[in-house]
mmCIF file with all atom_site columns, C-alpha atoms in Angstrom:
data_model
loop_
_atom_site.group_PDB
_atom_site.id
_atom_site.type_symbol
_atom_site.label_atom_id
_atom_site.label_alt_id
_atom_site.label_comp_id
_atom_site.label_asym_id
_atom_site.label_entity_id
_atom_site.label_seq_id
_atom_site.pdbx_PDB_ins_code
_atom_site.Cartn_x
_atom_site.Cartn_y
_atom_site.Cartn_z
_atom_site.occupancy
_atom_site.B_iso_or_equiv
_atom_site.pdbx_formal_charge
_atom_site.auth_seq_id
_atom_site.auth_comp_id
_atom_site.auth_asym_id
_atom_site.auth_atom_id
_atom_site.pdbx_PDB_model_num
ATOM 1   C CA . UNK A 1 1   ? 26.602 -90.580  187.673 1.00 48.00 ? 10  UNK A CA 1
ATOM 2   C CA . UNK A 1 2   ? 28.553 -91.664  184.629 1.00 53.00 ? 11  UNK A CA 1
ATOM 3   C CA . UNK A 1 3   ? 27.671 -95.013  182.977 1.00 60.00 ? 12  UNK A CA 1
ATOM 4   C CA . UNK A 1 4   ? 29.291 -98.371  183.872 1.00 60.00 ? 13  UNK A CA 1
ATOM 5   C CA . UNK A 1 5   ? 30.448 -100.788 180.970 1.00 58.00 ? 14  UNK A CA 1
ATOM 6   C CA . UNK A 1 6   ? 28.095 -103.217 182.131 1.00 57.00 ? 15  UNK A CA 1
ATOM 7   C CA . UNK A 1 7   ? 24.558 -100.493 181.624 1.00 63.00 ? 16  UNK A CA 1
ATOM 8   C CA . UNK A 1 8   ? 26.209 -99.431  178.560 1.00 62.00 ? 17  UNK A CA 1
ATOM 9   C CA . UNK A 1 9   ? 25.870 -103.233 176.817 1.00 69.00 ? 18  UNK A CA 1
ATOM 10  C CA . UNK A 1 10  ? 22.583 -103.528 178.343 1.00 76.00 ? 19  UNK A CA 1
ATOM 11  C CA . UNK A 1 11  ? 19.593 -103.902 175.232 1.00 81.00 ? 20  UNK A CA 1
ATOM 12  C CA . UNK A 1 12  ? 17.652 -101.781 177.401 1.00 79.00 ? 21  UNK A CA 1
ATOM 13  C CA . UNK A 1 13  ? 20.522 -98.871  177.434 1.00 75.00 ? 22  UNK A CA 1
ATOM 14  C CA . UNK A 1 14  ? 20.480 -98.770  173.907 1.00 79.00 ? 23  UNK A CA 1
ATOM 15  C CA . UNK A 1 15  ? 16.528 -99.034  172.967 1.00 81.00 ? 24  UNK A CA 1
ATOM 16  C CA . UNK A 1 16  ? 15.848 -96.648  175.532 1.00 78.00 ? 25  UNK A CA 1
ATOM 17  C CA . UNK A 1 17  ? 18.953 -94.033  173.839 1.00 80.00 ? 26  UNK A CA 1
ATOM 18  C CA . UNK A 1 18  ? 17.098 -94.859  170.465 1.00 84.00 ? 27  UNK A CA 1
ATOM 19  C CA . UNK A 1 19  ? 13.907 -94.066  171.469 1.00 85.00 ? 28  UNK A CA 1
ATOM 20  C CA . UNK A 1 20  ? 14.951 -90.732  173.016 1.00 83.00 ? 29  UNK A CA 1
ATOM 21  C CA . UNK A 1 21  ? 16.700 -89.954  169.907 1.00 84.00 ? 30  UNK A CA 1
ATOM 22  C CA . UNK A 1 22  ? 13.378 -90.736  167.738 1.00 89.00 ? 31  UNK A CA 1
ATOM 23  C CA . UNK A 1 23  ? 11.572 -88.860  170.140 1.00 83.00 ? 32  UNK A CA 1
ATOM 24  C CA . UNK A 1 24  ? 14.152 -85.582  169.598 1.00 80.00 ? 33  UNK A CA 1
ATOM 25  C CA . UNK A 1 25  ? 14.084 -85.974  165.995 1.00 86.00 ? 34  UNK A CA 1
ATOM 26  C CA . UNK A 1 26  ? 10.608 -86.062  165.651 1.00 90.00 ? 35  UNK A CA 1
ATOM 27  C CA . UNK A 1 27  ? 9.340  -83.436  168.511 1.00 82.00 ? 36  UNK A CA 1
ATOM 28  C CA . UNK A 1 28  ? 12.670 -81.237  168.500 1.00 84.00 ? 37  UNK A CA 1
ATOM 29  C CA . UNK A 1 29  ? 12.740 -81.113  172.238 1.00 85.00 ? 38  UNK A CA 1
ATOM 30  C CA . UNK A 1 30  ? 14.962 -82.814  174.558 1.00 87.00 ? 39  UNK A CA 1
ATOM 31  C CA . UNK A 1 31  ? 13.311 -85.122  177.164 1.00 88.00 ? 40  UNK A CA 1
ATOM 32  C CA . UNK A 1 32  ? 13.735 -82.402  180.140 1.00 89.00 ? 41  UNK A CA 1
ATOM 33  C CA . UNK A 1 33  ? 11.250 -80.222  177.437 1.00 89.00 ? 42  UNK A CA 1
ATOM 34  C CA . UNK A 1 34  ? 8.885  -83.033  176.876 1.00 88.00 ? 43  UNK A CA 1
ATOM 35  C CA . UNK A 1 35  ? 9.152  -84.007  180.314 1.00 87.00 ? 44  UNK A CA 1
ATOM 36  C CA . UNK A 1 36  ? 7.907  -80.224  181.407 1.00 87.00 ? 45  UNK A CA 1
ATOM 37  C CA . UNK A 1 37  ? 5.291  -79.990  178.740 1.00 85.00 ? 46  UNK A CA 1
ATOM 38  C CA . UNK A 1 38  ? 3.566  -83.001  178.845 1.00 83.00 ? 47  UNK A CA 1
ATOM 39  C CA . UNK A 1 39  ? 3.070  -83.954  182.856 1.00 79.00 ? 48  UNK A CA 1
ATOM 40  C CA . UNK A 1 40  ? 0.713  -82.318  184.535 1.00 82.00 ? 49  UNK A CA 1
ATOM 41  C CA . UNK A 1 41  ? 1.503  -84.075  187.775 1.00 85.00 ? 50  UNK A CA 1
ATOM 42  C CA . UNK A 1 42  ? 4.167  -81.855  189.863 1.00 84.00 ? 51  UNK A CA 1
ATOM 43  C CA . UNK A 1 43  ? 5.254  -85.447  191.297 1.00 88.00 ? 52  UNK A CA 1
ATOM 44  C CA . UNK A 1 44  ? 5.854  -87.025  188.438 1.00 89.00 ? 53  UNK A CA 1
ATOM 45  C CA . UNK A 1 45  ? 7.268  -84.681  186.606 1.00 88.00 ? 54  UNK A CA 1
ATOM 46  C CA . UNK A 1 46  ? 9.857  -83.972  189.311 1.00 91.00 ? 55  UNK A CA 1
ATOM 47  C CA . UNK A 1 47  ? 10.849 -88.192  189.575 1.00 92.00 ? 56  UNK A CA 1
ATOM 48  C CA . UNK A 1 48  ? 11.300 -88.263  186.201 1.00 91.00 ? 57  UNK A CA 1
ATOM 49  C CA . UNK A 1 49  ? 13.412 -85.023  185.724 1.00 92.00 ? 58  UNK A CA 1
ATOM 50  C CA . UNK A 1 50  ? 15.458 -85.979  188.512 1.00 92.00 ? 59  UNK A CA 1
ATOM 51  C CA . UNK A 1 51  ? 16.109 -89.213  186.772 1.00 90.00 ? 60  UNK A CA 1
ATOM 52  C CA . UNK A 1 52  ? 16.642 -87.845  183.626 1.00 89.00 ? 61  UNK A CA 1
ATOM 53  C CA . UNK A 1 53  ? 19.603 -85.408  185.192 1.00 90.00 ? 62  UNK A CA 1
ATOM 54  C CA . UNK A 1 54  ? 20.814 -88.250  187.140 1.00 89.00 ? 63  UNK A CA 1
ATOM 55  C CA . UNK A 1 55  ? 20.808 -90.489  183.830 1.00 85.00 ? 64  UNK A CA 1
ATOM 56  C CA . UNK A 1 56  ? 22.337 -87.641  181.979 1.00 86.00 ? 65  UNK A CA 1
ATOM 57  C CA . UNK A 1 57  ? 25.725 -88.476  179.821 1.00 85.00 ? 66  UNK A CA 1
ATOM 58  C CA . UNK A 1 58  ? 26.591 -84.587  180.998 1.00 88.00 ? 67  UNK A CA 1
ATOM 59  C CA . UNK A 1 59  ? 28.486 -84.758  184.002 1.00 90.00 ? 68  UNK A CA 1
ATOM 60  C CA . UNK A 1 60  ? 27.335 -81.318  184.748 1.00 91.00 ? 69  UNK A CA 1
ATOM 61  C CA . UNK A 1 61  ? 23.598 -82.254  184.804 1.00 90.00 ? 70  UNK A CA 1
ATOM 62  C CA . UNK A 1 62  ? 24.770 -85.339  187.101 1.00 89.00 ? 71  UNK A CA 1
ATOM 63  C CA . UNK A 1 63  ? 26.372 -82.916  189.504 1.00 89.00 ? 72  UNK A CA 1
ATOM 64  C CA . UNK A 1 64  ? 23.118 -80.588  190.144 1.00 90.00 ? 73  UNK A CA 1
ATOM 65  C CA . UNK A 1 65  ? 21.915 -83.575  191.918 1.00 89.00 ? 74  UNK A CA 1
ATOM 66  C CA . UNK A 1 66  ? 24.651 -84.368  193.593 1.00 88.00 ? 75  UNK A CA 1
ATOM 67  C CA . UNK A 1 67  ? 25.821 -80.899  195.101 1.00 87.00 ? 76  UNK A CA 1
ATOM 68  C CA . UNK A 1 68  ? 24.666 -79.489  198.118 1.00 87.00 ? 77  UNK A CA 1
ATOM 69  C CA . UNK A 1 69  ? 23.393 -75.674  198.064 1.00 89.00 ? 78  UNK A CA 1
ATOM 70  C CA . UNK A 1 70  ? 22.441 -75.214  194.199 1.00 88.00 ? 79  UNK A CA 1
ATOM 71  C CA . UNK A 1 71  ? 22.058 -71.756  192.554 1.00 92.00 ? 80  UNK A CA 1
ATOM 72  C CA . UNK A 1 72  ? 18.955 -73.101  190.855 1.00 92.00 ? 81  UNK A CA 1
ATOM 73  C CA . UNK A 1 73  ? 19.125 -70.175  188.119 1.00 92.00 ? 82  UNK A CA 1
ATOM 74  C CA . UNK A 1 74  ? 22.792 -71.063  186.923 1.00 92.00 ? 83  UNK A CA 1
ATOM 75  C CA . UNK A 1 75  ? 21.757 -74.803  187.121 1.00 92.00 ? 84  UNK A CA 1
ATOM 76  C CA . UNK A 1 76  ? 19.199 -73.968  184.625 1.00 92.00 ? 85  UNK A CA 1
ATOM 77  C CA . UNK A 1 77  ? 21.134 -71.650  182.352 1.00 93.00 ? 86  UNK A CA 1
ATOM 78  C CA . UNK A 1 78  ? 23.599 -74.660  182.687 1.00 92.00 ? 87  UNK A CA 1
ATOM 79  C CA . UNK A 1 79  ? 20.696 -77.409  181.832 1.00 92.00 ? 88  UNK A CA 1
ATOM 80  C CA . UNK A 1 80  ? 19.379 -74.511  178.706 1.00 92.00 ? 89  UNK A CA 1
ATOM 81  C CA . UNK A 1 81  ? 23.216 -74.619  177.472 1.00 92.00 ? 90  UNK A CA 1
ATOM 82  C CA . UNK A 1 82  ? 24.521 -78.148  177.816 1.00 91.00 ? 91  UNK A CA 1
ATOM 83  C CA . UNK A 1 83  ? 20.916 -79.270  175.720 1.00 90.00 ? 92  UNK A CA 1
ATOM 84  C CA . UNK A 1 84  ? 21.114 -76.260  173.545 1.00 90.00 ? 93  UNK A CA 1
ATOM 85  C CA . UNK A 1 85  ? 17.499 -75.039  174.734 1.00 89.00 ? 94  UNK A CA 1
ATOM 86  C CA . UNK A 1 86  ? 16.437 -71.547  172.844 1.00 89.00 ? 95  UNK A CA 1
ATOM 87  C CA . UNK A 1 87  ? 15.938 -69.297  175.883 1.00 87.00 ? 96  UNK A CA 1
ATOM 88  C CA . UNK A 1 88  ? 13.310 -66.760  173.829 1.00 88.00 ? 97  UNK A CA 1
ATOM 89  C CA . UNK A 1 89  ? 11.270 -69.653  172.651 1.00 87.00 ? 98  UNK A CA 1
ATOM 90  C CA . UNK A 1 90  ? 10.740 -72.061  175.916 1.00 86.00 ? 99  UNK A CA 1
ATOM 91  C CA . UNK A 1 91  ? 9.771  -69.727  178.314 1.00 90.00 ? 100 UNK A CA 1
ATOM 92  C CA . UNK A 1 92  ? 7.502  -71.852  179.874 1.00 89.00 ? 101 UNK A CA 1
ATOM 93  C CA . UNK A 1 93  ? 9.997  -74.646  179.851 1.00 90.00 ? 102 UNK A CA 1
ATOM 94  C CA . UNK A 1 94  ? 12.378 -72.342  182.061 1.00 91.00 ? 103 UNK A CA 1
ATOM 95  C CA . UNK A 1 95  ? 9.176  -71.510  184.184 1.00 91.00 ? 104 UNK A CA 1
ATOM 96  C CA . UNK A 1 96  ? 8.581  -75.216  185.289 1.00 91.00 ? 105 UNK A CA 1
ATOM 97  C CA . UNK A 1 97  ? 11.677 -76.819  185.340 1.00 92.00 ? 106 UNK A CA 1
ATOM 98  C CA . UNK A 1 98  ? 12.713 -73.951  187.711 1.00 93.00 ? 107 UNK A CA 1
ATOM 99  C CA . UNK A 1 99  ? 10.048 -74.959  190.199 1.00 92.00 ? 108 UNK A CA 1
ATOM 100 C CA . UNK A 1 100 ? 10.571 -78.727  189.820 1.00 92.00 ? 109 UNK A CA 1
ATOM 101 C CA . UNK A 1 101 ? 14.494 -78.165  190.055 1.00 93.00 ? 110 UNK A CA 1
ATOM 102 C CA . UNK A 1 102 ? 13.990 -75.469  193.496 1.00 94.00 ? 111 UNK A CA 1
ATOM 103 C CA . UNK A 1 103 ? 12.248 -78.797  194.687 1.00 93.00 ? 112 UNK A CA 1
ATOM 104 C CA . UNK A 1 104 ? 13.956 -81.264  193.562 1.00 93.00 ? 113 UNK A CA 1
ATOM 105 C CA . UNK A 1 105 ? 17.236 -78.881  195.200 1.00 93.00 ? 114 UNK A CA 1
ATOM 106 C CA . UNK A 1 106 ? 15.139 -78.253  198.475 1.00 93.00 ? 115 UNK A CA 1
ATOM 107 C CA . UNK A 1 107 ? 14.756 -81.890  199.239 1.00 93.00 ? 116 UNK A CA 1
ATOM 108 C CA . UNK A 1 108 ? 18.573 -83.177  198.772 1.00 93.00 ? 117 UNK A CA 1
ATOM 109 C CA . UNK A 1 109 ? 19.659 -80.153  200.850 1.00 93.00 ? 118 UNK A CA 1
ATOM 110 C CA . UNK A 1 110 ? 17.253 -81.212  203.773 1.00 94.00 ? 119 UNK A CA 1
ATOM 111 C CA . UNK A 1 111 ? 18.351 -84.347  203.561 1.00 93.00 ? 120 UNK A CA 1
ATOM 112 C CA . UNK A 1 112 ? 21.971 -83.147  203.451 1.00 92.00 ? 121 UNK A CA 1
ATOM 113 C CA . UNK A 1 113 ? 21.026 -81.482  206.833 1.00 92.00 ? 122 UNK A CA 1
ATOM 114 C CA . UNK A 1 114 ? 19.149 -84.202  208.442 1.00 92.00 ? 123 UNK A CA 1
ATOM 115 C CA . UNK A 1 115 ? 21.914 -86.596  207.858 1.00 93.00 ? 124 UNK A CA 1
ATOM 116 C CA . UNK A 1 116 ? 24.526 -84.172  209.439 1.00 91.00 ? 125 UNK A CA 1
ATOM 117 C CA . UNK A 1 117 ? 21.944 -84.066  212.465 1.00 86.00 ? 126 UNK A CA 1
ATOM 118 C CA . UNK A 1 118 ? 21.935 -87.893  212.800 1.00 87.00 ? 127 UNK A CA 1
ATOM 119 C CA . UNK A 1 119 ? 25.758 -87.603  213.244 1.00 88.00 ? 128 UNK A CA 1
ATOM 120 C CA . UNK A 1 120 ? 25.326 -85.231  216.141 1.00 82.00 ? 129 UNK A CA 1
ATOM 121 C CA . UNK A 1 121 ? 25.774 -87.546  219.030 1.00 83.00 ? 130 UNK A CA 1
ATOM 122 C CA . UNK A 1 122 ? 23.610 -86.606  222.142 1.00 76.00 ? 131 UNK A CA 1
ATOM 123 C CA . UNK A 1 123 ? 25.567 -85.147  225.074 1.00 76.00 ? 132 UNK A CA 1
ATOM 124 C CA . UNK A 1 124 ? 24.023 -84.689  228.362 1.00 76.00 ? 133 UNK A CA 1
ATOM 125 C CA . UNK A 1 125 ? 26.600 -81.866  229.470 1.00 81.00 ? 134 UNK A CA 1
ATOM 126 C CA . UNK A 1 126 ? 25.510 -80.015  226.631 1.00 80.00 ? 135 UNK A CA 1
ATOM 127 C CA . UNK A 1 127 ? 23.040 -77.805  227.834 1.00 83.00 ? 136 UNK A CA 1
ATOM 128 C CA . UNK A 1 128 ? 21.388 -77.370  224.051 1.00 83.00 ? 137 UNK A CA 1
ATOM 129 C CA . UNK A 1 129 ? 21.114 -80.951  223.699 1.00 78.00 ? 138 UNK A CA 1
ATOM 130 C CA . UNK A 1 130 ? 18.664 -81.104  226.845 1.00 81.00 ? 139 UNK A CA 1
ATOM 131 C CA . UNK A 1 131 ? 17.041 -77.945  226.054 1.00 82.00 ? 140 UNK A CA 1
ATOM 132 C CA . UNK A 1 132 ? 16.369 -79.923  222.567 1.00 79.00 ? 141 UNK A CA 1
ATOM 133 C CA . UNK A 1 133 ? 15.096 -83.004  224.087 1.00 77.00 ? 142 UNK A CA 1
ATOM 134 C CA . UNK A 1 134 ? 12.627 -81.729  226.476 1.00 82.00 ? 143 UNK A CA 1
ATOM 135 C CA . UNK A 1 135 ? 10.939 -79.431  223.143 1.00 83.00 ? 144 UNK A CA 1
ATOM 136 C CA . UNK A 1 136 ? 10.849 -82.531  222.119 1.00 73.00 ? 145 UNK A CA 1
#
């Protein structure tokens, strides 16, 4: 989701760009990278990935959160090229962000199909819709 004008003259926008661009300066990662190496929590590390692609200036990180059905192993070739990752040397960056990006793609597309199931209106000549509601 690009930036609006008003986020973009915000102090905190800009201390929290400068700090990220200390952090890359000094470490040589990118925050997904220090994000995967340093949490140990699967939770955490997921919330905070999936705001760091959702706070991304890269409209094609934005859109991996925002599109239904992802081939998670494009999205993260796409994530390795857009922030210029070396493949050979972050193996275990791929390994975990793959897992926190299958579940971070796993739980938009279930909501994606429970919100297309809420639209369903019930119909009582349907004869699904009452086999449905007496499973249930």
């Amino acid at each position: 989701m690009p930036r609006t004008t008003k986020e973009k003259l915000s102090i905190f926008y800009w201390y929290h760009s400068l700090i990220k661009w200390i952090l890359h300066f000094i470490t040589g990662r990118c925050e997904l990278e220090r994000l995967c190496y340093n949490i140990k929590c699967r939770v955490t590390c997921n919330l905070r990935i999936e705001n760091s692609l959702r706070n991304s200036n890269s409209k094609l990180l934005n859109d991996i959160l925002t599109t239904v059905n992802v081939n998670v192993d494009s999205s993260v070739q796409d994530v390795l090229n857009t922030k210029k990752i070396n493949a050979e040397k972050s193996l275990v960056f791929i390994d975990k962000f793959s897992k926190s990006l299958t579940q971070i793609c796993g739980y938009i597309d279930l909501i994606d199909i429970v919100e297309k199931q809420k639209k369903i209106t019930f119909s009582s000549e349907n004869k699904e819709h009452e086999d449905k509601l007496l499973q249930v």
